[in-house]
C-alpha positions as a LaTeX table, in Angstrom:
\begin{tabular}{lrrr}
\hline
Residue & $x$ (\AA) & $y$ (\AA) & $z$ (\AA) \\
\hline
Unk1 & 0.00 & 0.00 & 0.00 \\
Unk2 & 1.10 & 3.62 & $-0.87$ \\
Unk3 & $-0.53$ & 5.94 & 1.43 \\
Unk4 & $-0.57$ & 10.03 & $-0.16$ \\
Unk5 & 0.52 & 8.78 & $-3.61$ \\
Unk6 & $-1.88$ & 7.88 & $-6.92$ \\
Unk7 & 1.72 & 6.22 & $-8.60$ \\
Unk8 & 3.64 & 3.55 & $-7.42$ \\
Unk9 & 7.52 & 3.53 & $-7.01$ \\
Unk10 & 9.42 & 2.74 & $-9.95$ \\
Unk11 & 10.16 & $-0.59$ & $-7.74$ \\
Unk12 & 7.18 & $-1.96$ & $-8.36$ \\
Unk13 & 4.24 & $-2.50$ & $-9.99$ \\
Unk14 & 0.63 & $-0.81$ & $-9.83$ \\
Unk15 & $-2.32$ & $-3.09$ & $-9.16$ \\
Unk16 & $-5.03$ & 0.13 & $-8.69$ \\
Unk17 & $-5.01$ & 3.35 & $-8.06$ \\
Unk18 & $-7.17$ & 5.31 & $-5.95$ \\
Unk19 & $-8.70$ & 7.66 & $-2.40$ \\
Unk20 & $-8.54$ & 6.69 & 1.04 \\
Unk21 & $-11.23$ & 5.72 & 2.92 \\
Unk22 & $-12.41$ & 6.00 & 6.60 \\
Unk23 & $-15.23$ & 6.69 & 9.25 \\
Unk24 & $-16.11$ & 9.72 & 9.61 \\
Unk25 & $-15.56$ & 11.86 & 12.16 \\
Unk26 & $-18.90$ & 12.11 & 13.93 \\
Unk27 & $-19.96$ & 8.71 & 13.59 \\
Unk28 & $-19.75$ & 5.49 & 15.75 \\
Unk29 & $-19.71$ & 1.60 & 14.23 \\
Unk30 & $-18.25$ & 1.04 & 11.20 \\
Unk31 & $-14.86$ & 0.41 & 10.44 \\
Unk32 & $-11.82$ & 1.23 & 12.41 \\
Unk33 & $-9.14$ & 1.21 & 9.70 \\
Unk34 & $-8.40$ & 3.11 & 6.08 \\
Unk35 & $-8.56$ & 1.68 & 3.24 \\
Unk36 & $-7.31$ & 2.43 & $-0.29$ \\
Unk37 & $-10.77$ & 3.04 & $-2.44$ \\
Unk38 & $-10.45$ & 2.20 & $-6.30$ \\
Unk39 & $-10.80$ & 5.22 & $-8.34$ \\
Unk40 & $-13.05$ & 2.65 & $-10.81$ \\
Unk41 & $-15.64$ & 1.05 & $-8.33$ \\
Unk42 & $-17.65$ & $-2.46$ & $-9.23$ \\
Unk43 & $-21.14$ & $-3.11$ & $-8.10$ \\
Unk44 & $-23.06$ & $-6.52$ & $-8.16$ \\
Unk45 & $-25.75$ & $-6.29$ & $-10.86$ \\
Unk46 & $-28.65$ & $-7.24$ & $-7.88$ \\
Unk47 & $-26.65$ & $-4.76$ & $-4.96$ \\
Unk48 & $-29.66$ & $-3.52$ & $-3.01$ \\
Unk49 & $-29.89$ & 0.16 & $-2.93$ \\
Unk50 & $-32.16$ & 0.23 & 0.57 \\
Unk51 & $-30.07$ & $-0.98$ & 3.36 \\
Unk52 & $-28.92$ & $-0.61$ & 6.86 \\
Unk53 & $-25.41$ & $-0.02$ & 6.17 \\
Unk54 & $-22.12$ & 1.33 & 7.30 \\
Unk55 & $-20.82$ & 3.73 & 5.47 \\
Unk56 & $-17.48$ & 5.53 & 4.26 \\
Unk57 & $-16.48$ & 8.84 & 4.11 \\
Unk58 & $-13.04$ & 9.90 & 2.36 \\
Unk59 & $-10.03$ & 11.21 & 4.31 \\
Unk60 & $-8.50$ & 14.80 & 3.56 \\
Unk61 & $-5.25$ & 16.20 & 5.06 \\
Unk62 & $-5.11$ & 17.92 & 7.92 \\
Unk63 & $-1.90$ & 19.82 & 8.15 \\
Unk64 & $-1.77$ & 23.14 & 8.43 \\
Unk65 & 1.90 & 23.26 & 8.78 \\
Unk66 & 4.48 & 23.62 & 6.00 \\
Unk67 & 6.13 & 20.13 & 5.70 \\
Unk68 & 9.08 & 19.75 & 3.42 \\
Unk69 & 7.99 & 22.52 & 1.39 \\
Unk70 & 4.98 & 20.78 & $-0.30$ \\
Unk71 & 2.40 & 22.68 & $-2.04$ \\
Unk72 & $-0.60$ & 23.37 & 0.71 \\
Unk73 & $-2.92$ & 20.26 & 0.38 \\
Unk74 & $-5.19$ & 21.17 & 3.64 \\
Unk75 & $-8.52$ & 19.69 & 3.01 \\
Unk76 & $-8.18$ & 17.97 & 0.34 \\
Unk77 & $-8.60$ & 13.94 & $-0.15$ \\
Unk78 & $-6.07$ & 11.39 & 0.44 \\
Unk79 & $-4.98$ & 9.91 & $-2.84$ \\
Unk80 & $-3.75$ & 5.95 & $-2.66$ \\
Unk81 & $-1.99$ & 3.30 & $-4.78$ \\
Unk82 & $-1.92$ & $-0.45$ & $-3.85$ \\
Unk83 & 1.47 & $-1.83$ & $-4.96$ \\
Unk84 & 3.02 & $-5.12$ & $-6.24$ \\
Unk85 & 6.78 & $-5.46$ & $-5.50$ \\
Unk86 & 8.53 & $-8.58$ & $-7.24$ \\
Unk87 & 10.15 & $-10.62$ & $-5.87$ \\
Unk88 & 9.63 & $-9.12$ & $-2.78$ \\
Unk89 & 7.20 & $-11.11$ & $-0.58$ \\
Unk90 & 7.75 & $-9.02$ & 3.18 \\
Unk91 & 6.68 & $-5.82$ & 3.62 \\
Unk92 & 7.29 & $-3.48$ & 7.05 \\
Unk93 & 6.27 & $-0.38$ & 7.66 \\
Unk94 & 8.41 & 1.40 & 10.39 \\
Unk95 & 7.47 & 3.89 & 12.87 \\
Unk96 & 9.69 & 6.72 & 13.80 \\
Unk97 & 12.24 & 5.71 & 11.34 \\
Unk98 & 13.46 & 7.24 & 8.13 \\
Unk99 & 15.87 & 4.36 & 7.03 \\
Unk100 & 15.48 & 0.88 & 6.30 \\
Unk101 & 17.18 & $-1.60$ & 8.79 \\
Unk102 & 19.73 & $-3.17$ & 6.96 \\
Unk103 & 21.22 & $-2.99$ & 3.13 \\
Unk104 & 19.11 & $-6.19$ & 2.23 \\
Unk105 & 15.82 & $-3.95$ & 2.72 \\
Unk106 & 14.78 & $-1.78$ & $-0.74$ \\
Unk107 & 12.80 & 1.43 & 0.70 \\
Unk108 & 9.72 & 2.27 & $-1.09$ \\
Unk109 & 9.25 & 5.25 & 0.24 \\
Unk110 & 9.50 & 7.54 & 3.48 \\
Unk111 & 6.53 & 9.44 & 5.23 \\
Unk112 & 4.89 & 10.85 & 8.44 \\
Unk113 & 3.02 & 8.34 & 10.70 \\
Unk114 & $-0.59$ & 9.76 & 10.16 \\
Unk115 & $-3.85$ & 8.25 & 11.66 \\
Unk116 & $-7.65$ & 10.34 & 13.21 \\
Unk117 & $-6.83$ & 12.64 & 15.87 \\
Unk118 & $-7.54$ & 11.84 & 19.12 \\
Unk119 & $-8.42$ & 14.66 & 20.20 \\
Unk120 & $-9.62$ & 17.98 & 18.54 \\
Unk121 & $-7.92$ & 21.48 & 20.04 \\
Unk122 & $-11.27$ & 23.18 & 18.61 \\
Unk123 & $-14.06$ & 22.23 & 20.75 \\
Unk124 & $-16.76$ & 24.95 & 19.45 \\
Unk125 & $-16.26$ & 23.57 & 15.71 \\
Unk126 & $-16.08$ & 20.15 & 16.23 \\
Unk127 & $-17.83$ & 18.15 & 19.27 \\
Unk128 & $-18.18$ & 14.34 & 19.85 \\
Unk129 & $-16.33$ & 11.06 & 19.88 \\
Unk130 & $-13.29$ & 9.99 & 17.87 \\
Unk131 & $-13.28$ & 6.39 & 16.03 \\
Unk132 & $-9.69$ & 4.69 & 16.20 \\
Unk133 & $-7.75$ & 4.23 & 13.13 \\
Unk134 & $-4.84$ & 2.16 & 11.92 \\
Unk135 & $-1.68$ & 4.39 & 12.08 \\
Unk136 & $-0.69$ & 4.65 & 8.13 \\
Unk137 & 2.86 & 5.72 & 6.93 \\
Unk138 & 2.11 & 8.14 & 4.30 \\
Unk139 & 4.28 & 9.47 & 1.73 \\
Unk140 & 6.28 & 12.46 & 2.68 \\
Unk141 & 5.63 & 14.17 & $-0.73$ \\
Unk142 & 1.93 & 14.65 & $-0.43$ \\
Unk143 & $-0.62$ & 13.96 & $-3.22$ \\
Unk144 & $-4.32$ & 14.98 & $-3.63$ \\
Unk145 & $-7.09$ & 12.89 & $-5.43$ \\
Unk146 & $-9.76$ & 15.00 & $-7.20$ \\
Unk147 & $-11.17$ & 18.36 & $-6.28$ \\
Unk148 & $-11.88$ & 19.68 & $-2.91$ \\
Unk149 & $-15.25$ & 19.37 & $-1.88$ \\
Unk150 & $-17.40$ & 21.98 & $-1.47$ \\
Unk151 & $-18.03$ & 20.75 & 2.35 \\
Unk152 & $-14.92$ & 20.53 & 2.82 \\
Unk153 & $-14.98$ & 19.31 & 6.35 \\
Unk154 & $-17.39$ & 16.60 & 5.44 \\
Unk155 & $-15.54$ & 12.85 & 6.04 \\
Unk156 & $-12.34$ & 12.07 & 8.34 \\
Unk157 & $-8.88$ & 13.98 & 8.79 \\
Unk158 & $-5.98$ & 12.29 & 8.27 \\
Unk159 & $-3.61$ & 14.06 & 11.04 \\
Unk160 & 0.52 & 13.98 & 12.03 \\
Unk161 & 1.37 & 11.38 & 14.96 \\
Unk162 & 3.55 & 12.82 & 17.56 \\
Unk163 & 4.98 & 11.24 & 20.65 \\
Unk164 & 3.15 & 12.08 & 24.25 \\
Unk165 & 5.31 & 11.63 & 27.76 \\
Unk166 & 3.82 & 9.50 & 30.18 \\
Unk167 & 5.70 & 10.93 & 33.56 \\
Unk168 & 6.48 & 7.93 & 36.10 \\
Unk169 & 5.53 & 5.19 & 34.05 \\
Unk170 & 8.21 & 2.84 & 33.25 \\
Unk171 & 7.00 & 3.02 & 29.84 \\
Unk172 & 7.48 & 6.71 & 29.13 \\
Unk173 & 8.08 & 8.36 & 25.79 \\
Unk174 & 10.44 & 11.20 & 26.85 \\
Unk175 & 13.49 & 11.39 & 25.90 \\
Unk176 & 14.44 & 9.99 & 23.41 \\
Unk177 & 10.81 & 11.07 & 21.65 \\
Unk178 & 10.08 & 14.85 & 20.96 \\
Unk179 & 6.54 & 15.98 & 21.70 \\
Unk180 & 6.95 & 19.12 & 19.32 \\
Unk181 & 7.69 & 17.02 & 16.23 \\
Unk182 & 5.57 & 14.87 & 13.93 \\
Unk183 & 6.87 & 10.64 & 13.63 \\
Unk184 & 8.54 & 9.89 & 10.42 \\
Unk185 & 7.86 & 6.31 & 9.05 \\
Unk186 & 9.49 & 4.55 & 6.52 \\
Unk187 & 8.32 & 1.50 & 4.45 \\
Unk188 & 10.55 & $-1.13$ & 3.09 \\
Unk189 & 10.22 & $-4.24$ & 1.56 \\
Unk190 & 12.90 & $-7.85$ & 1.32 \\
\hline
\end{tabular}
């Protein structure tokens, strides 16, 4: 998976193309992870139209910082690509790295650790409970799929991880983690 990039790296091969996909922000049930939504959807020729359902909302950036000098993509959706590496059957995503482990690792691509926020610092604009999301590594060079909506707000954030300090735990964050700085990722595959 290529999260924040409709291409695939020159390393491998592109099986589709397409937006990511969430809960949205105000809801409860449903899913609890992204996923990478085909630009081309398929329906069954008898799909009812009536149902109790769960439903889907896209993802759009929020970043209102100025990362790595990208043009501003603030609101707008989350573009995917699901990837085929040969010959290359493992896969790992790393957290808080920027490197792969070792030489026998290619690196597909580096990133920011993104997921939902869990919390929101605007409480007049935005009231209610947060879903829980799969933390995605995506792509440092941010990419946009289609316009931006006119509700613009309508659907899920995607927002930057950062590390929190847990005083007198034995399981603290702090040091060697910075609470002022977002978690780079990196994914690699062997």
């Amino acid at each position: 998976m290529h999260w924040g990039k409709l291409a695939c790296p020159k390393t491998s091969k592109e099986i589709y193309r397409g937006q990511v996909a969430a809960p949205d922000h105000f809801t409860t049930g449903g899913g609890s992870n992204y996923i990478c939504l085909p630009d081309d959807p398929e329906y069954h020729p008898n799909s009812p139209n009536k149902v109790l359902s769960a439903t889907i909302f896209r993802v759009f950036y929020d970043i209102e910082d100025d990362i790595d000098k990208v043009p501003n993509v603030q609101m707008q959706s989350v573009s995917c690509s699901v990837c085929e590496s040969d010959q290359r059957l493992t896969q790992l995503m790393l957290p808080a790295k920027t490197r792969c482990p070792s030489s026998d690792w290619v690196l597909e691509y580096t990133g920011y650790l993104m997921a939902a926020p869990t919390q929101y610092t605007n409480a007049v604009l935005m009231k209610g409970e947060y879903y829980r999301t799969s933390y995605i590594c995506v792509n440092k060079m941010f990419e946009t799929f289609g316009q931006k909506p006119d509700d613009a707000w309508s659907g899920s954030g995607l927002y930057l991880t950062k590390a929190e300090c847990v005083k007198g735990g034995k399981l603290g964050t702090c040091p060697p983690y910075d609470v002022n700085k977002a978690l780079a990722c990196v994914v690699c595959t062997k």
